[in-house]
Amino acid sequence: MSEKDFAAFWPVFQEIVTSAQTYTIDPAIGFDDAYRLWCQAPLATWVAKDASGTLLGSYYLKANAAGPGDHVCNCGYMVAPAARGQGVARKMCEHSQTQAKASGFLAMQFNAVVATNTVAVALWQRLGFRIVGTVPEAFRHPQQGLVDTHVMHKALMR
Amino acid sequence: MSEKDFAAFWPVFQEIVTSAQTYTIDPAIGFDDAYRLWCQAPLATWVAKDASGTLLGSYYLKANAAGPGDHVCNCGYMVAPAARGQGVARKMCEHSQTQAKASGFLAMQFNAVVATNTVAVALWQRLGFRIVGTVPEAFRHPQQGLVDTHVMHKALMR
């Protein structure tokens, strides 16, 4: 994802973090910090576009931890509101697993999948991820109050 | 913890990360990055000393996540090798819970307690923490190979 792509993606990013339903990102985050978080801190960031070049979504890939934990990766996915329900998240997750394996990661871990985000939980499960832990009330949902988050994990077969 | 304290603590920090038994920190981390990680990125970092001023250990306190997850805190504790078995970790953990409550945190979460670190797991359990998840093979132990990590959690009663 180039900086120009990120500028096009920024309204999507903002919509997702200000709705505060799914990501533990400060809803008031500015462009520069968001660019750093999404594009510079990770190992790689990808953009999904349709045939006409319209942005559909984006994901990042990074090590989930350093040193003796850096064989496990972590990804975050965001789909543009207009592109939902078309399998974009699934395609990005499949792509990210291929990329992760190519980078030598042995597993992929999501640290805080919000339990009320049932569409995401079900999709990750269909893609082979397992809930390996549930943290009680770790997410302040704007409508539903304190809700649980799941730790989800998948070993990446080589 | 002052920068001068951190300089005194640095050999302890180095011993712990180079042994690579307990922390997902790059064993080759340098002083400046370690200082940033342990003292500057967190909300607060404390040092434990005995009556004569000898350093016994240190811990940091920070939010475990941003935005809708910033009501849960995270701590990391390190005890000087010469001070082990004297209840320093217990005292630091109790102190950190008091500090966390004073800062308004509702819970404390440890993201990756290495399962082979049975002394720590048992201590956190005695102090009221619960294993809420186990990530398979998330830690490369230098002697034992790929070992599990636990997510541990405690609600902080007010």
PDB file of C-alpha atoms in Angstrom:
ATOM      1  CA  MET A   1       0.000   0.000   0.000  1.00  0.00           C
ATOM      2  CA  SER A   2       1.516   3.285  -1.091  1.00  0.00           C
ATOM      3  CA  GLU A   3       1.023   6.543   0.814  1.00  0.00           C
ATOM      4  CA  LYS A   4      -1.303   7.624  -2.015  1.00  0.00           C
ATOM      5  CA  ASP A   5      -3.347   4.439  -1.520  1.00  0.00           C
ATOM      6  CA  PHE A   6      -3.485   5.167   2.201  1.00  0.00           C
ATOM      7  CA  ALA A   7      -4.871   8.634   1.504  1.00  0.00           C
ATOM      8  CA  ALA A   8      -7.685   6.998  -0.510  1.00  0.00           C
ATOM      9  CA  PHE A   9      -8.161   4.453   2.289  1.00  0.00           C
ATOM     10  CA  TRP A  10      -8.187   7.059   5.084  1.00  0.00           C
ATOM     11  CA  PRO A  11     -11.994   7.698   5.033  1.00  0.00           C
ATOM     12  CA  VAL A  12     -12.562   3.935   5.399  1.00  0.00           C
ATOM     13  CA  PHE A  13     -10.057   3.730   8.246  1.00  0.00           C
ATOM     14  CA  GLN A  14     -11.690   6.708   9.959  1.00  0.00           C
ATOM     15  CA  GLU A  15     -15.212   5.308   9.568  1.00  0.00           C
ATOM     16  CA  ILE A  16     -14.123   2.011  11.124  1.00  0.00           C
ATOM     17  CA  VAL A  17     -12.229   3.470  14.081  1.00  0.00           C
ATOM     18  CA  THR A  18     -14.809   6.168  14.890  1.00  0.00           C
ATOM     19  CA  SER A  19     -17.646   3.612  14.855  1.00  0.00           C
ATOM     20  CA  ALA A  20     -15.532   1.814  17.525  1.00  0.00           C
ATOM     21  CA  GLN A  21     -17.177  -1.571  16.981  1.00  0.00           C
ATOM     22  CA  THR A  22     -14.191  -3.689  16.077  1.00  0.00           C
ATOM     23  CA  TYR A  23     -10.721  -2.157  16.628  1.00  0.00           C
ATOM     24  CA  THR A  24      -8.850  -1.122  19.755  1.00  0.00           C
ATOM     25  CA  ILE A  25      -7.575   1.980  17.973  1.00  0.00           C
ATOM     26  CA  ASP A  26      -8.095   5.473  19.372  1.00  0.00           C
ATOM     27  CA  PRO A  27     -11.122   6.851  17.445  1.00  0.00           C
ATOM     28  CA  ALA A  28      -9.441  10.291  17.469  1.00  0.00           C
ATOM     29  CA  ILE A  29      -6.255   9.035  15.768  1.00  0.00           C
ATOM     30  CA  GLY A  30      -4.858  11.439  13.163  1.00  0.00           C
ATOM     31  CA  PHE A  31      -3.710  10.678   9.619  1.00  0.00           C
ATOM     32  CA  ASP A  32       0.017  10.524  10.423  1.00  0.00           C
ATOM     33  CA  ASP A  33      -0.358   8.175  13.392  1.00  0.00           C
ATOM     34  CA  ALA A  34      -2.784   6.024  11.414  1.00  0.00           C
ATOM     35  CA  TYR A  35      -0.350   5.806   8.499  1.00  0.00           C
ATOM     36  CA  ARG A  36       2.424   4.842  10.911  1.00  0.00           C
ATOM     37  CA  LEU A  37       0.230   2.202  12.589  1.00  0.00           C
ATOM     38  CA  TRP A  38      -1.234   0.692   9.418  1.00  0.00           C
ATOM     39  CA  CYS A  39       1.592   1.073   6.887  1.00  0.00           C
ATOM     40  CA  GLN A  40       4.941   1.773   8.568  1.00  0.00           C
ATOM     41  CA  ALA A  41       5.026  -0.317  11.763  1.00  0.00           C
ATOM     42  CA  PRO A  42       3.933  -3.559  10.020  1.00  0.00           C
ATOM     43  CA  LEU A  43       6.150  -5.768   7.898  1.00  0.00           C
ATOM     44  CA  ALA A  44       3.861  -5.221   4.892  1.00  0.00           C
ATOM     45  CA  THR A  45       0.524  -3.606   4.069  1.00  0.00           C
ATOM     46  CA  TRP A  46      -1.622  -4.593   1.115  1.00  0.00           C
ATOM     47  CA  VAL A  47      -4.494  -2.905  -0.662  1.00  0.00           C
ATOM     48  CA  ALA A  48      -7.398  -4.700  -2.394  1.00  0.00           C
ATOM     49  CA  LYS A  49      -8.810  -3.014  -5.493  1.00  0.00           C
ATOM     50  CA  ASP A  50     -11.384  -4.080  -8.063  1.00  0.00           C
ATOM     51  CA  ALA A  51     -10.671  -4.217 -11.812  1.00  0.00           C
ATOM     52  CA  SER A  52     -11.456  -0.510 -12.172  1.00  0.00           C
ATOM     53  CA  GLY A  53      -8.994   0.419  -9.436  1.00  0.00           C
ATOM     54  CA  THR A  54     -11.591   1.190  -6.754  1.00  0.00           C
ATOM     55  CA  LEU A  55     -10.268   0.493  -3.261  1.00  0.00           C
ATOM     56  CA  LEU A  56     -12.064  -2.415  -1.583  1.00  0.00           C
ATOM     57  CA  GLY A  57     -10.015  -2.862   1.546  1.00  0.00           C
ATOM     58  CA  SER A  58      -6.590  -3.207   3.088  1.00  0.00           C
ATOM     59  CA  TYR A  59      -4.688  -5.395   5.537  1.00  0.00           C
ATOM     60  CA  TYR A  60      -1.381  -5.331   7.332  1.00  0.00           C
ATOM     61  CA  LEU A  61       0.928  -8.200   8.260  1.00  0.00           C
ATOM     62  CA  LYS A  62       3.443  -8.065  11.083  1.00  0.00           C
ATOM     63  CA  ALA A  63       5.088 -10.210  13.736  1.00  0.00           C
ATOM     64  CA  ASN A  64       2.734 -10.492  16.703  1.00  0.00           C
ATOM     65  CA  ALA A  65       5.624 -10.305  19.161  1.00  0.00           C
ATOM     66  CA  ALA A  66       9.401  -9.858  19.130  1.00  0.00           C
ATOM     67  CA  GLY A  67      12.307 -12.187  19.870  1.00  0.00           C
ATOM     68  CA  PRO A  68      11.175 -15.699  20.878  1.00  0.00           C
ATOM     69  CA  GLY A  69       7.619 -14.878  19.738  1.00  0.00           C
ATOM     70  CA  ASP A  70       8.350 -13.573  16.271  1.00  0.00           C
ATOM     71  CA  HIS A  71       7.406 -16.801  14.472  1.00  0.00           C
ATOM     72  CA  VAL A  72       3.731 -15.904  15.031  1.00  0.00           C
ATOM     73  CA  CYS A  73       2.260 -13.150  12.890  1.00  0.00           C
ATOM     74  CA  ASN A  74      -0.680 -10.822  13.298  1.00  0.00           C
ATOM     75  CA  CYS A  75      -2.911  -9.198  10.696  1.00  0.00           C
ATOM     76  CA  GLY A  76      -5.605  -6.545  10.680  1.00  0.00           C
ATOM     77  CA  TYR A  77      -8.171  -6.257   7.893  1.00  0.00           C
ATOM     78  CA  MET A  78     -10.499  -3.406   6.934  1.00  0.00           C
ATOM     79  CA  VAL A  79     -13.132  -3.559   4.199  1.00  0.00           C
ATOM     80  CA  ALA A  80     -14.647  -0.423   2.652  1.00  0.00           C
ATOM     81  CA  PRO A  81     -18.337  -0.083   3.654  1.00  0.00           C
ATOM     82  CA  ALA A  82     -19.418  -0.117  -0.031  1.00  0.00           C
ATOM     83  CA  ALA A  83     -17.526  -3.379  -0.612  1.00  0.00           C
ATOM     84  CA  ARG A  84     -18.938  -5.440   2.256  1.00  0.00           C
ATOM     85  CA  GLY A  85     -20.576  -8.825   1.711  1.00  0.00           C
ATOM     86  CA  GLN A  86     -18.499  -9.569  -1.401  1.00  0.00           C
ATOM     87  CA  GLY A  87     -15.892 -11.829   0.139  1.00  0.00           C
ATOM     88  CA  VAL A  88     -13.188  -9.160   0.328  1.00  0.00           C
ATOM     89  CA  ALA A  89     -12.210 -10.012   3.924  1.00  0.00           C
ATOM     90  CA  ARG A  90     -12.000 -13.695   3.044  1.00  0.00           C
ATOM     91  CA  LYS A  91      -9.791 -12.971   0.021  1.00  0.00           C
ATOM     92  CA  MET A  92      -7.532 -10.676   2.041  1.00  0.00           C
ATOM     93  CA  CYS A  93      -7.216 -13.255   4.838  1.00  0.00           C
ATOM     94  CA  GLU A  94      -6.333 -16.010   2.374  1.00  0.00           C
ATOM     95  CA  HIS A  95      -3.782 -13.709   0.705  1.00  0.00           C
ATOM     96  CA  SER A  96      -2.317 -12.785   4.086  1.00  0.00           C
ATOM     97  CA  GLN A  97      -1.824 -16.449   5.011  1.00  0.00           C
ATOM     98  CA  THR A  98       0.084 -17.041   1.775  1.00  0.00           C
ATOM     99  CA  GLN A  99       2.214 -13.969   2.433  1.00  0.00           C
ATOM    100  CA  ALA A 100       2.789 -14.987   6.053  1.00  0.00           C
ATOM    101  CA  LYS A 101       3.946 -18.471   5.052  1.00  0.00           C
ATOM    102  CA  ALA A 102       6.253 -16.941   2.429  1.00  0.00           C
ATOM    103  CA  SER A 103       7.754 -14.775   5.182  1.00  0.00           C
ATOM    104  CA  GLY A 104       8.371 -17.872   7.322  1.00  0.00           C
ATOM    105  CA  PHE A 105       5.696 -17.387   9.969  1.00  0.00           C
ATOM    106  CA  LEU A 106       4.446 -20.614  11.580  1.00  0.00           C
ATOM    107  CA  ALA A 107       1.101 -19.321  12.811  1.00  0.00           C
ATOM    108  CA  MET A 108      -1.269 -16.339  12.713  1.00  0.00           C
ATOM    109  CA  GLN A 109      -2.846 -14.837  15.808  1.00  0.00           C
ATOM    110  CA  PHE A 110      -5.593 -12.243  16.274  1.00  0.00           C
ATOM    111  CA  ASN A 111      -5.349 -10.737  19.745  1.00  0.00           C
ATOM    112  CA  ALA A 112      -8.705  -9.077  20.250  1.00  0.00           C
ATOM    113  CA  VAL A 113     -11.560 -10.132  17.971  1.00  0.00           C
ATOM    114  CA  VAL A 114     -14.571  -8.391  19.484  1.00  0.00           C
ATOM    115  CA  ALA A 115     -17.104 -11.085  20.444  1.00  0.00           C
ATOM    116  CA  THR A 116     -20.052  -9.010  19.168  1.00  0.00           C
ATOM    117  CA  ASN A 117     -18.407  -8.928  15.711  1.00  0.00           C
ATOM    118  CA  THR A 118     -19.997 -12.289  14.957  1.00  0.00           C
ATOM    119  CA  VAL A 119     -19.540 -11.967  11.189  1.00  0.00           C
ATOM    120  CA  ALA A 120     -15.777 -11.744  11.631  1.00  0.00           C
ATOM    121  CA  VAL A 121     -15.605 -14.504  14.259  1.00  0.00           C
ATOM    122  CA  ALA A 122     -17.578 -16.862  11.987  1.00  0.00           C
ATOM    123  CA  LEU A 123     -15.465 -15.984   8.931  1.00  0.00           C
ATOM    124  CA  TRP A 124     -12.180 -16.588  10.751  1.00  0.00           C
ATOM    125  CA  GLN A 125     -13.531 -19.899  12.036  1.00  0.00           C
ATOM    126  CA  ARG A 126     -14.518 -20.945   8.503  1.00  0.00           C
ATOM    127  CA  LEU A 127     -10.961 -20.076   7.439  1.00  0.00           C
ATOM    128  CA  GLY A 128      -9.517 -22.415  10.059  1.00  0.00           C
ATOM    129  CA  PHE A 129      -8.919 -20.087  13.009  1.00  0.00           C
ATOM    130  CA  ARG A 130      -9.798 -21.332  16.465  1.00  0.00           C
ATOM    131  CA  ILE A 131     -10.806 -19.327  19.532  1.00  0.00           C
ATOM    132  CA  VAL A 132      -7.977 -20.135  21.969  1.00  0.00           C
ATOM    133  CA  GLY A 133      -8.990 -17.635  24.637  1.00  0.00           C
ATOM    134  CA  THR A 134     -11.668 -15.157  25.635  1.00  0.00           C
ATOM    135  CA  VAL A 135     -10.876 -12.058  27.654  1.00  0.00           C
ATOM    136  CA  PRO A 136     -13.915 -10.908  29.657  1.00  0.00           C
ATOM    137  CA  GLU A 137     -15.156  -7.376  29.023  1.00  0.00           C
ATOM    138  CA  ALA A 138     -11.976  -6.208  27.286  1.00  0.00           C
ATOM    139  CA  PHE A 139     -13.811  -3.977  24.769  1.00  0.00           C
ATOM    140  CA  ARG A 140     -16.065  -0.979  25.449  1.00  0.00           C
ATOM    141  CA  HIS A 141     -18.747  -1.268  22.791  1.00  0.00           C
ATOM    142  CA  PRO A 142     -20.553   2.044  22.235  1.00  0.00           C
ATOM    143  CA  GLN A 143     -23.983   0.365  22.141  1.00  0.00           C
ATOM    144  CA  GLN A 144     -23.466  -2.892  24.054  1.00  0.00           C
ATOM    145  CA  GLY A 145     -21.159  -1.803  26.849  1.00  0.00           C
ATOM    146  CA  LEU A 146     -18.308  -4.014  28.042  1.00  0.00           C
ATOM    147  CA  VAL A 147     -18.034  -7.018  25.747  1.00  0.00           C
ATOM    148  CA  ASP A 148     -15.556  -9.905  25.509  1.00  0.00           C
ATOM    149  CA  THR A 149     -12.704 -10.248  23.040  1.00  0.00           C
ATOM    150  CA  HIS A 150     -11.404 -13.492  21.576  1.00  0.00           C
ATOM    151  CA  VAL A 151      -7.843 -14.548  20.920  1.00  0.00           C
ATOM    152  CA  MET A 152      -7.943 -16.490  17.636  1.00  0.00           C
ATOM    153  CA  HIS A 153      -5.158 -18.632  16.217  1.00  0.00           C
ATOM    154  CA  LYS A 154      -4.299 -20.722  13.193  1.00  0.00           C
ATOM    155  CA  ALA A 155      -1.209 -22.804  12.560  1.00  0.00           C
ATOM    156  CA  LEU A 156       0.072 -22.141   9.035  1.00  0.00           C
ATOM    157  CA  MET A 157       0.737 -25.482   7.378  1.00  0.00           C
ATOM    158  CA  ARG A 158       3.792 -25.467   5.155  1.00  0.00           C
TER     159      ARG A 158
ATOM    160  CA  MET B   1      12.225   4.709  37.325  1.00  0.00           C
ATOM    161  CA  SER B   2      14.748   7.339  36.358  1.00  0.00           C
ATOM    162  CA  GLU B   3      17.189   6.933  33.461  1.00  0.00           C
ATOM    163  CA  LYS B   4      19.910   6.460  36.084  1.00  0.00           C
ATOM    164  CA  ASP B   5      17.880   3.646  37.670  1.00  0.00           C
ATOM    165  CA  PHE B   6      17.448   2.081  34.244  1.00  0.00           C
ATOM    166  CA  ALA B   7      21.214   2.119  33.720  1.00  0.00           C
ATOM    167  CA  ALA B   8      21.579   0.171  36.994  1.00  0.00           C
ATOM    168  CA  PHE B   9      18.757  -2.158  35.889  1.00  0.00           C
ATOM    169  CA  TRP B  10      20.172  -2.715  32.369  1.00  0.00           C
ATOM    170  CA  PRO B  11      22.317  -5.799  33.276  1.00  0.00           C
ATOM    171  CA  VAL B  12      19.222  -7.433  34.812  1.00  0.00           C
ATOM    172  CA  PHE B  13      17.151  -6.586  31.740  1.00  0.00           C
ATOM    173  CA  GLN B  14      19.869  -7.960  29.469  1.00  0.00           C
ATOM    174  CA  GLU B  15      20.244 -11.166  31.472  1.00  0.00           C
ATOM    175  CA  ILE B  16      16.505 -11.793  31.277  1.00  0.00           C
ATOM    176  CA  VAL B  17      16.082 -11.083  27.554  1.00  0.00           C
ATOM    177  CA  THR B  18      19.234 -12.928  26.474  1.00  0.00           C
ATOM    178  CA  SER B  19      18.215 -16.023  28.467  1.00  0.00           C
ATOM    179  CA  ALA B  20      14.995 -15.853  26.362  1.00  0.00           C
ATOM    180  CA  GLN B  21      12.945 -17.922  28.812  1.00  0.00           C
ATOM    181  CA  THR B  22      10.142 -15.499  29.612  1.00  0.00           C
ATOM    182  CA  TYR B  23       9.859 -12.391  27.440  1.00  0.00           C
ATOM    183  CA  THR B  24       9.030 -11.878  23.754  1.00  0.00           C
ATOM    184  CA  ILE B  25      11.696  -9.189  23.526  1.00  0.00           C
ATOM    185  CA  ASP B  26      14.500  -9.329  20.958  1.00  0.00           C
ATOM    186  CA  PRO B  27      17.522 -10.729  22.890  1.00  0.00           C
ATOM    187  CA  ALA B  28      19.754  -8.383  20.860  1.00  0.00           C
ATOM    188  CA  ILE B  29      17.863  -5.236  21.894  1.00  0.00           C
ATOM    189  CA  GLY B  30      20.112  -2.254  22.635  1.00  0.00           C
ATOM    190  CA  PHE B  31      20.052   0.088  25.612  1.00  0.00           C
ATOM    191  CA  ASP B  32      18.129   2.901  23.897  1.00  0.00           C
ATOM    192  CA  ASP B  33      15.377   0.662  22.517  1.00  0.00           C
ATOM    193  CA  ALA B  34      15.129  -1.127  25.853  1.00  0.00           C
ATOM    194  CA  TYR B  35      14.814   2.183  27.696  1.00  0.00           C
ATOM    195  CA  ARG B  36      12.095   3.266  25.258  1.00  0.00           C
ATOM    196  CA  LEU B  37      10.252  -0.047  25.651  1.00  0.00           C
ATOM    197  CA  TRP B  38      10.505  -0.332  29.431  1.00  0.00           C
ATOM    198  CA  CYS B  39      10.417   3.306  30.565  1.00  0.00           C
ATOM    199  CA  GLN B  40       9.124   5.622  27.830  1.00  0.00           C
ATOM    200  CA  ALA B  41       6.337   3.753  26.023  1.00  0.00           C
ATOM    201  CA  PRO B  42       4.534   2.723  29.253  1.00  0.00           C
ATOM    202  CA  LEU B  43       2.341   4.980  31.370  1.00  0.00           C
ATOM    203  CA  ALA B  44       4.676   4.474  34.352  1.00  0.00           C
ATOM    204  CA  THR B  45       7.690   2.399  35.326  1.00  0.00           C
ATOM    205  CA  TRP B  46       8.622   1.611  38.910  1.00  0.00           C
ATOM    206  CA  VAL B  47      11.791   0.374  40.526  1.00  0.00           C
ATOM    207  CA  ALA B  48      11.982  -1.826  43.637  1.00  0.00           C
ATOM    208  CA  LYS B  49      14.948  -1.247  45.955  1.00  0.00           C
ATOM    209  CA  ASP B  50      15.875  -2.593  49.365  1.00  0.00           C
ATOM    210  CA  ALA B  51      16.567  -0.373  52.385  1.00  0.00           C
ATOM    211  CA  SER B  52      20.187   0.099  51.287  1.00  0.00           C
ATOM    212  CA  GLY B  53      19.138   1.260  47.814  1.00  0.00           C
ATOM    213  CA  THR B  54      20.086  -1.944  45.993  1.00  0.00           C
ATOM    214  CA  LEU B  55      17.903  -2.546  42.960  1.00  0.00           C
ATOM    215  CA  LEU B  56      15.657  -5.609  43.345  1.00  0.00           C
ATOM    216  CA  GLY B  57      13.479  -5.326  40.295  1.00  0.00           C
ATOM    217  CA  SER B  58      11.293  -3.165  38.113  1.00  0.00           C
ATOM    218  CA  TYR B  59       7.900  -3.182  36.445  1.00  0.00           C
ATOM    219  CA  TYR B  60       6.016  -1.105  33.893  1.00  0.00           C
ATOM    220  CA  LEU B  61       2.318  -0.286  33.698  1.00  0.00           C
ATOM    221  CA  LYS B  62       0.546   0.667  30.487  1.00  0.00           C
ATOM    222  CA  ALA B  63      -2.790   0.346  28.716  1.00  0.00           C
ATOM    223  CA  ASN B  64      -2.934  -3.053  27.029  1.00  0.00           C
ATOM    224  CA  ALA B  65      -4.714  -1.590  23.992  1.00  0.00           C
ATOM    225  CA  ALA B  66      -5.891   1.781  22.696  1.00  0.00           C
ATOM    226  CA  GLY B  67      -9.336   3.329  22.229  1.00  0.00           C
ATOM    227  CA  PRO B  68     -12.173   0.988  23.250  1.00  0.00           C
ATOM    228  CA  GLY B  69      -9.658  -1.359  24.913  1.00  0.00           C
ATOM    229  CA  ASP B  70      -7.796   1.158  27.066  1.00  0.00           C
ATOM    230  CA  HIS B  71      -9.634   0.273  30.296  1.00  0.00           C
ATOM    231  CA  VAL B  72      -7.493  -2.889  30.523  1.00  0.00           C
ATOM    232  CA  CYS B  73      -3.870  -2.483  31.556  1.00  0.00           C
ATOM    233  CA  ASN B  74      -0.775  -4.573  31.066  1.00  0.00           C
ATOM    234  CA  CYS B  75       2.338  -4.918  33.226  1.00  0.00           C
ATOM    235  CA  GLY B  76       5.729  -6.525  32.870  1.00  0.00           C
ATOM    236  CA  TYR B  77       7.896  -7.438  35.851  1.00  0.00           C
ATOM    237  CA  MET B  78      11.590  -8.256  36.112  1.00  0.00           C
ATOM    238  CA  VAL B  79      13.385  -9.359  39.272  1.00  0.00           C
ATOM    239  CA  ALA B  80      17.174  -9.161  39.656  1.00  0.00           C
ATOM    240  CA  PRO B  81      18.698 -12.670  39.772  1.00  0.00           C
ATOM    241  CA  ALA B  82      20.214 -11.973  43.215  1.00  0.00           C
ATOM    242  CA  ALA B  83      16.810 -10.976  44.595  1.00  0.00           C
ATOM    243  CA  ARG B  84      14.765 -13.989  43.495  1.00  0.00           C
ATOM    244  CA  GLY B  85      12.703 -16.037  45.942  1.00  0.00           C
ATOM    245  CA  GLN B  86      12.146 -13.077  48.278  1.00  0.00           C
ATOM    246  CA  GLY B  87       8.645 -12.091  47.205  1.00  0.00           C
ATOM    247  CA  VAL B  88       9.767  -9.167  45.046  1.00  0.00           C
ATOM    248  CA  ALA B  89       7.538 -10.138  42.096  1.00  0.00           C
ATOM    249  CA  ARG B  90       4.542 -10.536  44.411  1.00  0.00           C
ATOM    250  CA  LYS B  91       5.160  -7.121  45.978  1.00  0.00           C
ATOM    251  CA  MET B  92       5.581  -5.470  42.564  1.00  0.00           C
ATOM    252  CA  CYS B  93       2.409  -7.106  41.255  1.00  0.00           C
ATOM    253  CA  GLU B  94       0.410  -5.982  44.296  1.00  0.00           C
ATOM    254  CA  HIS B  95       1.836  -2.466  43.913  1.00  0.00           C
ATOM    255  CA  SER B  96       0.993  -2.439  40.217  1.00  0.00           C
ATOM    256  CA  GLN B  97      -2.626  -3.404  40.904  1.00  0.00           C
ATOM    257  CA  THR B  98      -2.970  -0.490  43.326  1.00  0.00           C
ATOM    258  CA  GLN B  99      -1.421   1.864  40.785  1.00  0.00           C
ATOM    259  CA  ALA B 100      -3.624   0.496  38.002  1.00  0.00           C
ATOM    260  CA  LYS B 101      -6.788   1.017  40.037  1.00  0.00           C
ATOM    261  CA  ALA B 102      -5.676   4.555  40.900  1.00  0.00           C
ATOM    262  CA  SER B 103      -5.254   5.189  37.150  1.00  0.00           C
ATOM    263  CA  GLY B 104      -8.807   3.973  36.527  1.00  0.00           C
ATOM    264  CA  PHE B 105      -8.061   0.627  34.878  1.00  0.00           C
ATOM    265  CA  LEU B 106     -10.800  -2.001  35.314  1.00  0.00           C
ATOM    266  CA  ALA B 107      -8.669  -5.073  34.690  1.00  0.00           C
ATOM    267  CA  MET B 108      -5.090  -6.273  34.173  1.00  0.00           C
ATOM    268  CA  GLN B 109      -4.062  -8.599  31.361  1.00  0.00           C
ATOM    269  CA  PHE B 110      -0.834 -10.468  30.645  1.00  0.00           C
ATOM    270  CA  ASN B 111      -0.674 -11.391  26.965  1.00  0.00           C
ATOM    271  CA  ALA B 112       2.003 -14.044  26.828  1.00  0.00           C
ATOM    272  CA  VAL B 113       2.962 -15.776  30.071  1.00  0.00           C
ATOM    273  CA  VAL B 114       5.256 -18.571  28.931  1.00  0.00           C
ATOM    274  CA  ALA B 115       3.718 -21.868  30.058  1.00  0.00           C
ATOM    275  CA  THR B 116       7.090 -23.306  31.098  1.00  0.00           C
ATOM    276  CA  ASN B 117       7.523 -20.353  33.492  1.00  0.00           C
ATOM    277  CA  THR B 118       5.524 -22.276  36.097  1.00  0.00           C
ATOM    278  CA  VAL B 119       6.745 -20.141  39.004  1.00  0.00           C
ATOM    279  CA  ALA B 120       5.216 -17.037  37.410  1.00  0.00           C
ATOM    280  CA  VAL B 121       1.997 -18.780  36.348  1.00  0.00           C
ATOM    281  CA  ALA B 122       1.478 -20.093  39.899  1.00  0.00           C
ATOM    282  CA  LEU B 123       2.261 -16.710  41.461  1.00  0.00           C
ATOM    283  CA  TRP B 124      -0.173 -14.840  39.207  1.00  0.00           C
ATOM    284  CA  GLN B 125      -2.837 -17.438  39.987  1.00  0.00           C
ATOM    285  CA  ARG B 126      -2.262 -17.006  43.744  1.00  0.00           C
ATOM    286  CA  LEU B 127      -2.687 -13.256  43.205  1.00  0.00           C
ATOM    287  CA  GLY B 128      -6.082 -13.776  41.569  1.00  0.00           C
ATOM    288  CA  PHE B 129      -5.197 -13.957  37.889  1.00  0.00           C
ATOM    289  CA  ARG B 130      -6.941 -16.552  35.762  1.00  0.00           C
ATOM    290  CA  ILE B 131      -5.710 -18.254  32.575  1.00  0.00           C
ATOM    291  CA  VAL B 132      -8.311 -17.101  30.018  1.00  0.00           C
ATOM    292  CA  GLY B 133      -6.545 -18.479  26.973  1.00  0.00           C
ATOM    293  CA  THR B 134      -3.601 -20.559  25.825  1.00  0.00           C
ATOM    294  CA  VAL B 135      -1.874 -19.958  22.513  1.00  0.00           C
ATOM    295  CA  PRO B 136      -0.229 -23.139  21.225  1.00  0.00           C
ATOM    296  CA  GLU B 137       3.526 -22.999  20.567  1.00  0.00           C
ATOM    297  CA  ALA B 138       3.712 -19.195  20.587  1.00  0.00           C
ATOM    298  CA  PHE B 139       7.148 -19.079  22.269  1.00  0.00           C
ATOM    299  CA  ARG B 140      10.458 -20.516  21.052  1.00  0.00           C
ATOM    300  CA  HIS B 141      12.117 -21.730  24.227  1.00  0.00           C
ATOM    301  CA  PRO B 142      15.884 -22.174  23.771  1.00  0.00           C
ATOM    302  CA  GLN B 143      15.884 -25.515  25.627  1.00  0.00           C
ATOM    303  CA  GLN B 144      12.306 -26.784  25.292  1.00  0.00           C
ATOM    304  CA  GLY B 145      11.442 -25.718  21.743  1.00  0.00           C
ATOM    305  CA  LEU B 146       8.005 -24.381  20.851  1.00  0.00           C
ATOM    306  CA  VAL B 147       5.993 -23.932  24.049  1.00  0.00           C
ATOM    307  CA  ASP B 148       2.565 -22.465  24.779  1.00  0.00           C
ATOM    308  CA  THR B 149       1.819 -19.019  26.173  1.00  0.00           C
ATOM    309  CA  HIS B 150      -1.071 -18.123  28.464  1.00  0.00           C
ATOM    310  CA  VAL B 151      -3.260 -15.058  28.408  1.00  0.00           C
ATOM    311  CA  MET B 152      -3.904 -14.213  32.066  1.00  0.00           C
ATOM    312  CA  HIS B 153      -6.479 -11.765  33.385  1.00  0.00           C
ATOM    313  CA  LYS B 154      -7.717 -10.241  36.613  1.00  0.00           C
ATOM    314  CA  ALA B 155     -10.619  -7.854  37.131  1.00  0.00           C
ATOM    315  CA  LEU B 156      -9.519  -5.033  39.442  1.00  0.00           C
ATOM    316  CA  MET B 157     -12.180  -4.606  42.103  1.00  0.00           C
ATOM    317  CA  ARG B 158     -12.779  -1.022  43.076  1.00  0.00           C
TER     318      ARG B 158
END
